[in-house]
Tab-separated table of N, CA and C in Angstrom:
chain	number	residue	atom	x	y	z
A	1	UNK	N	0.824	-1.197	0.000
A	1	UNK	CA	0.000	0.000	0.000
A	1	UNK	C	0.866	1.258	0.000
A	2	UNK	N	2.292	1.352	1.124
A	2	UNK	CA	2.839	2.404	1.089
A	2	UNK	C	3.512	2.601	-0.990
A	3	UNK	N	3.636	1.363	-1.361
A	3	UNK	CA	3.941	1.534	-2.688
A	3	UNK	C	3.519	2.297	-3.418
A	4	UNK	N	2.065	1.942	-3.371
A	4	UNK	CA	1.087	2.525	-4.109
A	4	UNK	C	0.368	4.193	-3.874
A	5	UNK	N	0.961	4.099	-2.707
A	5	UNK	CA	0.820	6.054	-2.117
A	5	UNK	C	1.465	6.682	-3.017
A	6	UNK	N	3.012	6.046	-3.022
A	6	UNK	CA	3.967	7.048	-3.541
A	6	UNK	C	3.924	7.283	-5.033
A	7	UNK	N	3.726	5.951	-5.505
A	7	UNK	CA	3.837	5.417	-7.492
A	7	UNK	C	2.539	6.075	-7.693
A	8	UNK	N	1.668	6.910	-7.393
A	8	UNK	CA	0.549	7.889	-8.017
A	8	UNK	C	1.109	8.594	-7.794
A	9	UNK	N	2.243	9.477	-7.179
A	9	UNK	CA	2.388	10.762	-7.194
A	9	UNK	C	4.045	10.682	-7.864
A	10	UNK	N	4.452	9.501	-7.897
A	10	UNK	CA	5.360	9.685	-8.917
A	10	UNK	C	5.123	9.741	-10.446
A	11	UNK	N	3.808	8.846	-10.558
A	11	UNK	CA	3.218	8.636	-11.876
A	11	UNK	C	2.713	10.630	-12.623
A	12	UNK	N	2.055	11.005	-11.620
A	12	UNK	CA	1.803	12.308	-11.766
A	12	UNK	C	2.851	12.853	-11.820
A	13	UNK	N	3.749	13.600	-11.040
A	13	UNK	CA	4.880	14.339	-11.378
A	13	UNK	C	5.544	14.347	-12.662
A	14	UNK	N	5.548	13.206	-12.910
A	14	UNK	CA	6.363	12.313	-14.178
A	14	UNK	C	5.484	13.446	-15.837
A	15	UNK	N	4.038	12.657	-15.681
A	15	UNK	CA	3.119	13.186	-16.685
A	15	UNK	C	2.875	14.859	-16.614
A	16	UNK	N	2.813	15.389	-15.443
A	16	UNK	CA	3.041	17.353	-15.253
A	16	UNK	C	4.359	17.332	-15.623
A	17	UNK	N	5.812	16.705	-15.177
A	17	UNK	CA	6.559	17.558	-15.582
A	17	UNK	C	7.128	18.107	-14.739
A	18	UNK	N	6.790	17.593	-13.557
A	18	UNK	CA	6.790	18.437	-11.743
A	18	UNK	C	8.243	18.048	-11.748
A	19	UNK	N	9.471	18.483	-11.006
A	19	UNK	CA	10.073	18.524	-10.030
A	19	UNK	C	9.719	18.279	-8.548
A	20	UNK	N	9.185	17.551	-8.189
A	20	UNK	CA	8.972	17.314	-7.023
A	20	UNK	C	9.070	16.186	-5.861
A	21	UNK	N	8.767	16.065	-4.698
A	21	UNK	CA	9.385	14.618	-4.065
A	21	UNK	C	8.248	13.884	-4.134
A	22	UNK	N	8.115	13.092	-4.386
A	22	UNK	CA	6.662	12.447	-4.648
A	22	UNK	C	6.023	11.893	-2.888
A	23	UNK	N	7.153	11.504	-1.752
A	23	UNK	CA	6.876	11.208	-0.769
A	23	UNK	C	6.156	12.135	-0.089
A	24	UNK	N	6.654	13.256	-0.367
A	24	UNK	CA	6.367	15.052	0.193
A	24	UNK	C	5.174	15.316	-0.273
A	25	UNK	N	4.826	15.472	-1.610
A	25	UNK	CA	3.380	15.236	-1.765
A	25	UNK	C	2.593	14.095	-1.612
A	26	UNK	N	2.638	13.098	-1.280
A	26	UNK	CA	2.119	12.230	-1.314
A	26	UNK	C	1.024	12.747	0.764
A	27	UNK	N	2.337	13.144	1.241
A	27	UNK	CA	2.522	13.365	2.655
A	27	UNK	C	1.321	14.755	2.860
A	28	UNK	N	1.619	15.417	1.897
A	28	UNK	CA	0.486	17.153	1.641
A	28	UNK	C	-0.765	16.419	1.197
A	29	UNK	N	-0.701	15.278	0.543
A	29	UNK	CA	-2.012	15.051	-0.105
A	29	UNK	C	-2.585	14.376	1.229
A	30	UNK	N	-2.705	13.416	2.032
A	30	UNK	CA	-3.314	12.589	2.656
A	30	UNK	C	-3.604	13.503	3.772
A	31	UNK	N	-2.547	14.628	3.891
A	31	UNK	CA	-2.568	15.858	5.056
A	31	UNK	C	-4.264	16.429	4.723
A	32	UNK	N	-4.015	16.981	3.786
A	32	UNK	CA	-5.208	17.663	3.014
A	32	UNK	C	-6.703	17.112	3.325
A	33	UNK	N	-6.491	15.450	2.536
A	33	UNK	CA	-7.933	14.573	2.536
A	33	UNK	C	-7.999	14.170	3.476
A	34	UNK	N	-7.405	14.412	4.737
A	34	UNK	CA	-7.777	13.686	6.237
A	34	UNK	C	-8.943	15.366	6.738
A	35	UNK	N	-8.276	16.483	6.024
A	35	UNK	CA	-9.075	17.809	6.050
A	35	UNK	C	-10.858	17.897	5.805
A	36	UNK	N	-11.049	16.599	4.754
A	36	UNK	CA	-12.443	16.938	4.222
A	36	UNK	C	-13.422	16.323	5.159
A	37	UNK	N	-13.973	16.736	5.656
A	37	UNK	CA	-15.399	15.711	6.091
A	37	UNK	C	-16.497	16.068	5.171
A	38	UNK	N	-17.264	15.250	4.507
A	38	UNK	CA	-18.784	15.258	3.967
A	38	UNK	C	-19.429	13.606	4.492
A	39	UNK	N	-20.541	14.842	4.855
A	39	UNK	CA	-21.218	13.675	5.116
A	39	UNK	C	-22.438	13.492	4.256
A	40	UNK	N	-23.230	12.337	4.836
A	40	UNK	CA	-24.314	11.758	3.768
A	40	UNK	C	-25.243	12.992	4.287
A	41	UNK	N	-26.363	13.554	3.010
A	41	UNK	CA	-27.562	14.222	3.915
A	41	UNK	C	-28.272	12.950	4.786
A	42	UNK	N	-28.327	13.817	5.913
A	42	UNK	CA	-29.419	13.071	6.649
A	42	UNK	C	-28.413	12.720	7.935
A	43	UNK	N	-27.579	12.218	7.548
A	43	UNK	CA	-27.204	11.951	8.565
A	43	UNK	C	-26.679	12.136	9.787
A	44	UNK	N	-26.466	13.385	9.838
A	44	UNK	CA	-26.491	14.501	11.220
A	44	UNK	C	-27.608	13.874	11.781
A	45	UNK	N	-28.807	13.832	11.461
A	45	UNK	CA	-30.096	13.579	11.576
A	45	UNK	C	-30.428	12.098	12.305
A	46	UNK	N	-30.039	11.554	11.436
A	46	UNK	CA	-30.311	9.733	11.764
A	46	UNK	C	-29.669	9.113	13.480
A	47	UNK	N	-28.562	9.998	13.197
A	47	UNK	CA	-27.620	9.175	14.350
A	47	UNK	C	-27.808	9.358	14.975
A	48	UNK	N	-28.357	10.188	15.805
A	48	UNK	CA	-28.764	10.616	17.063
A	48	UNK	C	-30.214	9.141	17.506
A	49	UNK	N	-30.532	9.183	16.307
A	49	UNK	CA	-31.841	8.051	16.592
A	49	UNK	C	-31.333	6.363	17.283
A	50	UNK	N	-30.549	6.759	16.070
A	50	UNK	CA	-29.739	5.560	15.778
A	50	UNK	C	-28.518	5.011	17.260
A	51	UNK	N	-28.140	5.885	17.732
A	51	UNK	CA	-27.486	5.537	18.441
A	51	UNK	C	-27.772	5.404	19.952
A	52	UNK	N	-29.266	6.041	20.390
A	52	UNK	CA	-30.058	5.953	21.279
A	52	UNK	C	-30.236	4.355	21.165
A	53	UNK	N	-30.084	3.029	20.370
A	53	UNK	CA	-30.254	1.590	20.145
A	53	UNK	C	-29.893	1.070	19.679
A	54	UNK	N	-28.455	1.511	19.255
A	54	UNK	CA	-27.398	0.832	18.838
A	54	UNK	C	-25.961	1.079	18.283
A	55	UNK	N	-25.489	0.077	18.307
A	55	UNK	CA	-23.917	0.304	18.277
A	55	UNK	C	-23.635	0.493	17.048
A	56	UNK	N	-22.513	1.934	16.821
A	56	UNK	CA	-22.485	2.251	15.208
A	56	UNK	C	-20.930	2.004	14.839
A	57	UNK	N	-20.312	1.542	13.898
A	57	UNK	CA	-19.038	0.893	13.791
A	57	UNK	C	-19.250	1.373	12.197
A	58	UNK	N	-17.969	1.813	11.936
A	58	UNK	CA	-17.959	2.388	10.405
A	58	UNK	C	-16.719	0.933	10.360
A	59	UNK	N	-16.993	0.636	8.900
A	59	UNK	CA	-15.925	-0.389	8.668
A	59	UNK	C	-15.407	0.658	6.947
A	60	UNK	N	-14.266	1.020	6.780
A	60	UNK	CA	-14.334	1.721	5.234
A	60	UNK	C	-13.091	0.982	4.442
A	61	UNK	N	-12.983	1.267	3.288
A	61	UNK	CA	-11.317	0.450	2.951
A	61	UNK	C	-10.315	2.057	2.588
A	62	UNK	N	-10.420	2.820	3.283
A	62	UNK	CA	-9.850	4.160	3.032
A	62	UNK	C	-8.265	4.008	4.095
A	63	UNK	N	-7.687	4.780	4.202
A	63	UNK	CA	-6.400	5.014	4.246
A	63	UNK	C	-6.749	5.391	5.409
A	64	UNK	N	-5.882	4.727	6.718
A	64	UNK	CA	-6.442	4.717	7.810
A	64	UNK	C	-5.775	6.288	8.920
A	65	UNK	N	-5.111	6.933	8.313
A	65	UNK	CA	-4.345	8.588	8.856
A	65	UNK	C	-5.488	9.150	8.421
A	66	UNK	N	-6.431	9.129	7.313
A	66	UNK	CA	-6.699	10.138	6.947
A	66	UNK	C	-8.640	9.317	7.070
A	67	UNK	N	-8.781	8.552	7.425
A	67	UNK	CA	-10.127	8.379	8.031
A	67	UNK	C	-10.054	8.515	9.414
A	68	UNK	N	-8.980	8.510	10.307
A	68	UNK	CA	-9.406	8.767	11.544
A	68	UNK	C	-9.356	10.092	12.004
A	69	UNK	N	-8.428	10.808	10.759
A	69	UNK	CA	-8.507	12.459	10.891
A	69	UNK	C	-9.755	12.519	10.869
A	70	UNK	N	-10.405	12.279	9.237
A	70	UNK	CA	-11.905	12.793	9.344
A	70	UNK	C	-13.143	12.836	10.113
A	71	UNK	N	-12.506	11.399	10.844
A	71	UNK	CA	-13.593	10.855	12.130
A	71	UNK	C	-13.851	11.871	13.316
A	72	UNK	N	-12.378	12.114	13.154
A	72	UNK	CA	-12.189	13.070	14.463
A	72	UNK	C	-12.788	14.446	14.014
A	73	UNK	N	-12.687	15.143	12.861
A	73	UNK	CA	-12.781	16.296	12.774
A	73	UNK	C	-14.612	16.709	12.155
A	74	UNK	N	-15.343	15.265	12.289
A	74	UNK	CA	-16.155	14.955	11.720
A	74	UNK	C	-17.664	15.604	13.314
A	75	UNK	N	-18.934	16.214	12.494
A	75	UNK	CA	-19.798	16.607	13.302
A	75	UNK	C	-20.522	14.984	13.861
A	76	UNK	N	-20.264	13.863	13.609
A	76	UNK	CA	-20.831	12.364	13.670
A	76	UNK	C	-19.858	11.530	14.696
A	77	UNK	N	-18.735	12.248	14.738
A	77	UNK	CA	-17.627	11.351	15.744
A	77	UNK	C	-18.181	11.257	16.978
A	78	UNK	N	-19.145	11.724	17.916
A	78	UNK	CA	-19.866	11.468	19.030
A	78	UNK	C	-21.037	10.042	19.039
A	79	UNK	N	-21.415	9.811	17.788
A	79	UNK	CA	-22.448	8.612	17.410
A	79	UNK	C	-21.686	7.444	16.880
A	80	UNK	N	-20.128	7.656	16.984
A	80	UNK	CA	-19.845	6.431	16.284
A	80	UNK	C	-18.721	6.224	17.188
A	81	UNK	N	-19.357	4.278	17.192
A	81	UNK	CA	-19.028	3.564	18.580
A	81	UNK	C	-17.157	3.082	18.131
A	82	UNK	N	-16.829	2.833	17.016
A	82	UNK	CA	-15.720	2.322	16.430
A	82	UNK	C	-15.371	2.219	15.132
A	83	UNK	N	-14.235	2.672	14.739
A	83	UNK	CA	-13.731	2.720	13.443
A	83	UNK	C	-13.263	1.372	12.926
A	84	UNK	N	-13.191	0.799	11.912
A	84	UNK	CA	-12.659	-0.358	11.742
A	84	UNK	C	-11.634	-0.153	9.923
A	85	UNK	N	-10.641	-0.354	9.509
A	85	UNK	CA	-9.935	0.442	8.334
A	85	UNK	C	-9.062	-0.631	7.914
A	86	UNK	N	-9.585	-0.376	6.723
A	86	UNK	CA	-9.000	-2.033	6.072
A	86	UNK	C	-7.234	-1.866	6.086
A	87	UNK	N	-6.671	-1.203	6.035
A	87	UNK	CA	-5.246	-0.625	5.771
A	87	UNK	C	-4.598	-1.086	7.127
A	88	UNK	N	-5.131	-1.171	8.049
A	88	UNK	CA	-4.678	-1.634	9.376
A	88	UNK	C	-5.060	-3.260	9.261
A	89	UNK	N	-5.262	-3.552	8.658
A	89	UNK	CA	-5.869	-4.970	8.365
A	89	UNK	C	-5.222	-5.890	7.419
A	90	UNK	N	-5.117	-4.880	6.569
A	90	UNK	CA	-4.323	-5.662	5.199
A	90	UNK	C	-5.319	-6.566	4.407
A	91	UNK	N	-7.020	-6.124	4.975
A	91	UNK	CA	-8.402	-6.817	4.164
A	91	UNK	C	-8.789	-5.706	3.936
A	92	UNK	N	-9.725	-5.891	2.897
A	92	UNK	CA	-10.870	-4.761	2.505
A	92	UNK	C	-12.101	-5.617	2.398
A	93	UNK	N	-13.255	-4.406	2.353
A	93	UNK	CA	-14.851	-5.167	1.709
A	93	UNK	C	-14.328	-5.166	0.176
A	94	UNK	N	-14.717	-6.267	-0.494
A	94	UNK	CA	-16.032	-7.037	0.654
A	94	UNK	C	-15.428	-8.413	0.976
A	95	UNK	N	-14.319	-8.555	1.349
A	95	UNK	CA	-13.570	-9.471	2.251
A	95	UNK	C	-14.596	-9.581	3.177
A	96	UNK	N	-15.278	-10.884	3.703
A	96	UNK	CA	-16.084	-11.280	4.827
A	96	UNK	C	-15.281	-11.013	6.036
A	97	UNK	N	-13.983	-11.691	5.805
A	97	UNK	CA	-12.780	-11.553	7.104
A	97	UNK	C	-12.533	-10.276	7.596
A	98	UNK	N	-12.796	-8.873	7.008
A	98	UNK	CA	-13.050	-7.725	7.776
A	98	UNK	C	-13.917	-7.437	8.733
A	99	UNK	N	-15.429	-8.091	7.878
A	99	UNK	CA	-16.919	-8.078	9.204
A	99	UNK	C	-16.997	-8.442	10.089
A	100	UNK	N	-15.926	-10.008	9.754
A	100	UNK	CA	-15.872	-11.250	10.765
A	100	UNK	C	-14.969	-10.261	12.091
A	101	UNK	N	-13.912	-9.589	11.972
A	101	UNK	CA	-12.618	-9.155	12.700
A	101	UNK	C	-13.992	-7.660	13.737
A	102	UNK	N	-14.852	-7.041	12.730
A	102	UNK	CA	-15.633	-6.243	13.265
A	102	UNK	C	-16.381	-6.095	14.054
A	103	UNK	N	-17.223	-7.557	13.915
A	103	UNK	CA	-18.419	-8.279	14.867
A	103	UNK	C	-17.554	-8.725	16.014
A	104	UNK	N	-16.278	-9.150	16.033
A	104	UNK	CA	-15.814	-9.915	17.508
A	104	UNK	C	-15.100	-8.673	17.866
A	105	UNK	N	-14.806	-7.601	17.357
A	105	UNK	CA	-13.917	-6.627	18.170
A	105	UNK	C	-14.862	-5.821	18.821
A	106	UNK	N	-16.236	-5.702	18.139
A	106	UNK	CA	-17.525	-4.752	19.046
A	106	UNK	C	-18.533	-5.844	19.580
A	107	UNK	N	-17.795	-7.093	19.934
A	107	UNK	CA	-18.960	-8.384	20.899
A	107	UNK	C	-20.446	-7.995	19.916
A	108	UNK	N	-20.192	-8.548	18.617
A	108	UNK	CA	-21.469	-8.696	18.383
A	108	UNK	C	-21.515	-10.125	18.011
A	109	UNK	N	-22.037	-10.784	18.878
A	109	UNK	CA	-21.476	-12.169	18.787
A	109	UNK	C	-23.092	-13.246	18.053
A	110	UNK	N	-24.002	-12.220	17.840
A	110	UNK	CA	-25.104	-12.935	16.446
A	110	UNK	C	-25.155	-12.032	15.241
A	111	UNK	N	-24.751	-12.326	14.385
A	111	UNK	CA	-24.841	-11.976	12.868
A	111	UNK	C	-26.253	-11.299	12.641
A	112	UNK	N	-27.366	-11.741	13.090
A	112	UNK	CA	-28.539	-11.461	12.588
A	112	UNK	C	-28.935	-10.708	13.861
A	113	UNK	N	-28.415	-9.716	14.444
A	113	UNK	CA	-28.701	-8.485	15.315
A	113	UNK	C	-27.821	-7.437	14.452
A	114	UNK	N	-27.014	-7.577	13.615
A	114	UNK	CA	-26.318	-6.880	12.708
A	114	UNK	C	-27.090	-6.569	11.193
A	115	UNK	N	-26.816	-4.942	11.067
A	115	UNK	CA	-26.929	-4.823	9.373
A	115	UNK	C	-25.651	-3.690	8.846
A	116	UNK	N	-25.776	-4.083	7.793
A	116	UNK	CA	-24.391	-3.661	6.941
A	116	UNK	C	-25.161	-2.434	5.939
A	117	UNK	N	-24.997	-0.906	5.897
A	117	UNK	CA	-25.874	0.045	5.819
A	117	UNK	C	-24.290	0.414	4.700
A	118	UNK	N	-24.909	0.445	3.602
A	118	UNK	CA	-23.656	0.925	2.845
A	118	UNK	C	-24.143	1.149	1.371
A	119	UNK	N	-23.797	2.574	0.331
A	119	UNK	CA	-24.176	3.125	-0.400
A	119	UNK	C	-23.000	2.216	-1.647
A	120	UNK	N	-22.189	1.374	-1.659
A	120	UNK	CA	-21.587	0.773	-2.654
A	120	UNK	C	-22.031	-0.776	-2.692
A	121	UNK	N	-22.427	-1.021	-3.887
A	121	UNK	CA	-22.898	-2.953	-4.381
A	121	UNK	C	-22.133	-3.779	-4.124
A	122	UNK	N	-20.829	-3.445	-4.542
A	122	UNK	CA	-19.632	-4.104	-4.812
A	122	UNK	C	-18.810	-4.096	-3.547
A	123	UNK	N	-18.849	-3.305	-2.372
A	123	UNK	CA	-18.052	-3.314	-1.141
A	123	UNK	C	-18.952	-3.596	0.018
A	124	UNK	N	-19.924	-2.822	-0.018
A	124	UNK	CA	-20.674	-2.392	1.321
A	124	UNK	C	-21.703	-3.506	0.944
A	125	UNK	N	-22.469	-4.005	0.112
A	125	UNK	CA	-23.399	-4.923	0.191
A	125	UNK	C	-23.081	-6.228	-0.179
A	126	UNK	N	-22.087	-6.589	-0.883
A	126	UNK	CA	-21.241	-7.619	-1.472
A	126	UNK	C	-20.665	-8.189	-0.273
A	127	UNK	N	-20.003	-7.143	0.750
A	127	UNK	CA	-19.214	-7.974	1.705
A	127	UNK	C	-20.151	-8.205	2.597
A	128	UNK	N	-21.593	-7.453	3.048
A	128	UNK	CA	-22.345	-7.985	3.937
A	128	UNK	C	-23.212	-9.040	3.564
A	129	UNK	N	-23.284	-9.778	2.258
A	129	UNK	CA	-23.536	-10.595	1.516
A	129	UNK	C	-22.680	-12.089	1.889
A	130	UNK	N	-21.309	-11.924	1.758
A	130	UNK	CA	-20.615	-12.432	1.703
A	130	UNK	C	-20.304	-12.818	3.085
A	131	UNK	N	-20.664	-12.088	4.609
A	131	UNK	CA	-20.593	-12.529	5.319
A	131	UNK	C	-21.572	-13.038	6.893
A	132	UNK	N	-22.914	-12.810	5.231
A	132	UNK	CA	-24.224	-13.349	5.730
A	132	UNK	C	-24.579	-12.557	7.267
A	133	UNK	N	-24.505	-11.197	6.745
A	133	UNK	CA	-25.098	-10.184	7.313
A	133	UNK	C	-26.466	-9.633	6.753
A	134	UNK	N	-27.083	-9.246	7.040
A	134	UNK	CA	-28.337	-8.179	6.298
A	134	UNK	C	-27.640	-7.158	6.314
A	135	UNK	N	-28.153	-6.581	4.766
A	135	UNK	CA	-27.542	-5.258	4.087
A	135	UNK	C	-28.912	-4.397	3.912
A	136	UNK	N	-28.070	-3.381	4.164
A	136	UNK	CA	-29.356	-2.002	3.499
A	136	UNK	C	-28.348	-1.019	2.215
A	137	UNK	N	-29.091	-0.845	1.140
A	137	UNK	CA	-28.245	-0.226	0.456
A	137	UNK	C	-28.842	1.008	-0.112
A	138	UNK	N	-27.878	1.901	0.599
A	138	UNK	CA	-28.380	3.760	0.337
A	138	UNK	C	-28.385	3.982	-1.030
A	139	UNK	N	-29.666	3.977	-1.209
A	139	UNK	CA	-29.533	4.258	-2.933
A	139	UNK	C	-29.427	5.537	-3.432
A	140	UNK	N	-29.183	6.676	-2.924
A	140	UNK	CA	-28.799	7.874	-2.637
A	140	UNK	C	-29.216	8.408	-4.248
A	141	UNK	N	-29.178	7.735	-5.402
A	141	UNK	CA	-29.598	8.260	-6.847
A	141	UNK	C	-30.430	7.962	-7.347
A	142	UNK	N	-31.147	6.357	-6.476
A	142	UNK	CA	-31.802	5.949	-7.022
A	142	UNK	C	-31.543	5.281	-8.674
A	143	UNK	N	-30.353	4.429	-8.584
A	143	UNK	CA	-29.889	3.989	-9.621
A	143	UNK	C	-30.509	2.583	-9.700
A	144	UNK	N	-30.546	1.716	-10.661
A	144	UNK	CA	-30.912	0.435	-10.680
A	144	UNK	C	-29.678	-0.505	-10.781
A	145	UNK	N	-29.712	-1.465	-10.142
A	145	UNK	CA	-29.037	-2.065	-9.456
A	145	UNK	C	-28.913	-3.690	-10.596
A	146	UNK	N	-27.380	-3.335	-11.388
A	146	UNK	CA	-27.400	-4.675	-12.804
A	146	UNK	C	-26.502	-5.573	-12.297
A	147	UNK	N	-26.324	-5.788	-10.435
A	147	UNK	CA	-25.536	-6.470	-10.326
A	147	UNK	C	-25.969	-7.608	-9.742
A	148	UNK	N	-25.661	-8.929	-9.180
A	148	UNK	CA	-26.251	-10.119	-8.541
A	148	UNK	C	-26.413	-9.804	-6.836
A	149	UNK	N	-25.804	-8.795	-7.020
A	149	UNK	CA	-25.441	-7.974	-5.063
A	149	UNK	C	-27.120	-7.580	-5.092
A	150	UNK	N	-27.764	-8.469	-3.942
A	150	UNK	CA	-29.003	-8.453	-3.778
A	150	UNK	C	-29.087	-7.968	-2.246
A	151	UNK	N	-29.266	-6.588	-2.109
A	151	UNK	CA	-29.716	-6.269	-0.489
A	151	UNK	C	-30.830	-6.624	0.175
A	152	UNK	N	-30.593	-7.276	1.220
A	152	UNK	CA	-32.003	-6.814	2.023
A	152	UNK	C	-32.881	-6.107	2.242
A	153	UNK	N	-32.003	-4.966	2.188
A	153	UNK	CA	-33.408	-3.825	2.159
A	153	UNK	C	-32.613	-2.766	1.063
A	154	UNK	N	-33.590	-1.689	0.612
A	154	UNK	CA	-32.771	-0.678	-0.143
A	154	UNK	C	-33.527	0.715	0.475
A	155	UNK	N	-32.887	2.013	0.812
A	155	UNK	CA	-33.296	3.198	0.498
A	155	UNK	C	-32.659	3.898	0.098
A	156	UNK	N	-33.592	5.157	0.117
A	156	UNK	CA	-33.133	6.058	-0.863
A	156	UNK	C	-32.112	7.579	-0.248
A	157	UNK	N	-32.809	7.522	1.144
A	157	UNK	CA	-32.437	8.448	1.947
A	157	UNK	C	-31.978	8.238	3.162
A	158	UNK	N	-31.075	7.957	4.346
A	158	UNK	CA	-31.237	7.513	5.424
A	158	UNK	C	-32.091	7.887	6.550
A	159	UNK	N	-32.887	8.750	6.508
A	159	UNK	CA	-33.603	9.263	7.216
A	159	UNK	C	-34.911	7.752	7.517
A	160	UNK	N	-35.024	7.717	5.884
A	160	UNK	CA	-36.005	6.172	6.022
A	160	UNK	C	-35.644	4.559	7.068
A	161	UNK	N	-34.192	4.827	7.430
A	161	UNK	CA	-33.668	3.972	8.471
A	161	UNK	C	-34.728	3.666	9.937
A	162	UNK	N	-35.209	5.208	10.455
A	162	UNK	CA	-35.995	5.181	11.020
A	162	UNK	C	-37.715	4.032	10.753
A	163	UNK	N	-37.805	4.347	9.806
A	163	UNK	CA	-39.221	3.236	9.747
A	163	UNK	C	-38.182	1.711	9.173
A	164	UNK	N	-37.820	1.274	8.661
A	164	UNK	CA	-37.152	0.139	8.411
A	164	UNK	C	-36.510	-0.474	9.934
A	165	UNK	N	-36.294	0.311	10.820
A	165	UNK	CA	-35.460	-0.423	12.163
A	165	UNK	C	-36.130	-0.364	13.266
């Protein structure tokens, strides 16, 4: 992974033309994107509900300096019970063996008191698929869905979490 930090910003320099250290930017860039928080609409909103009955655990496959910056610098870091970051892991979703490492590090020791709430087919519902979790999948565009990744439930907004739970 540290490979792959650096060989995009060497790859870039290379194609600009830059003079530059690619480690050094590499180092400004992750500085930067640990800077952004966005969140989903709604969800300022939800968590407060949400966490009045239950335990909230973000599992992401993002770069783990710069998701726990955001966590921290994030208006949601009070509703969320544990971070979980594939980069510290050396798994990603939809690796089952991430959920599996998730559920025993926050004692959730039945699968089916768990759901896997995630706006990607291929990571977030694929791996809760894969590790025979129930999935909800934020359909946030309302796109149609041409893949075999079959959720349990789908919405459109998270606010709808409330009547679904």
């Amino acid at each position: 992974m540290n490979e792959l930090k650096l060989l995009r910003f060497e790859l870039f320099a290379n194609e600009m033309k830059l003079d530059v250290d690619s480690r050094t930017l590499s180092k400004m860039y992750l500085n930067f994107l640990g800077e952004c928080t966005f969140l989903i609409p709604g969800a300022i909103d939800i968590l407060p509900y949400l966490k009045e009955k239950y335990t909230i655990i973000i599992i992401t496959n993002g770069i783990s300096e710069v998701q726990k910056k955001r966590l921290e610098k994030s208006k949601i870091k009070e509703y969320i019970d544990g971070i979980v970051v594939s980069e510290e892991l050396k798994i990603s979703k939809p690796n089952p063996e991430i959920f599996k490492y998730a559920l025993k590090k926050f004692k959730c020791h039945n699968k089916s008191s768990a759901l896997m709430i995630g706006d990607s087919l291929t990571s977030d519902i694929l791996g809760g698929i894969n590790s025979e979790i129930d999935t909800c999948w934020l359909n946030s565009n309302n796109i149609i869905n041409h893949t075999n990744h079959i959720p349990t439930y789908e919405i459109n907004t998270l606010l709808e979490l409330k009547k679904l739970l």
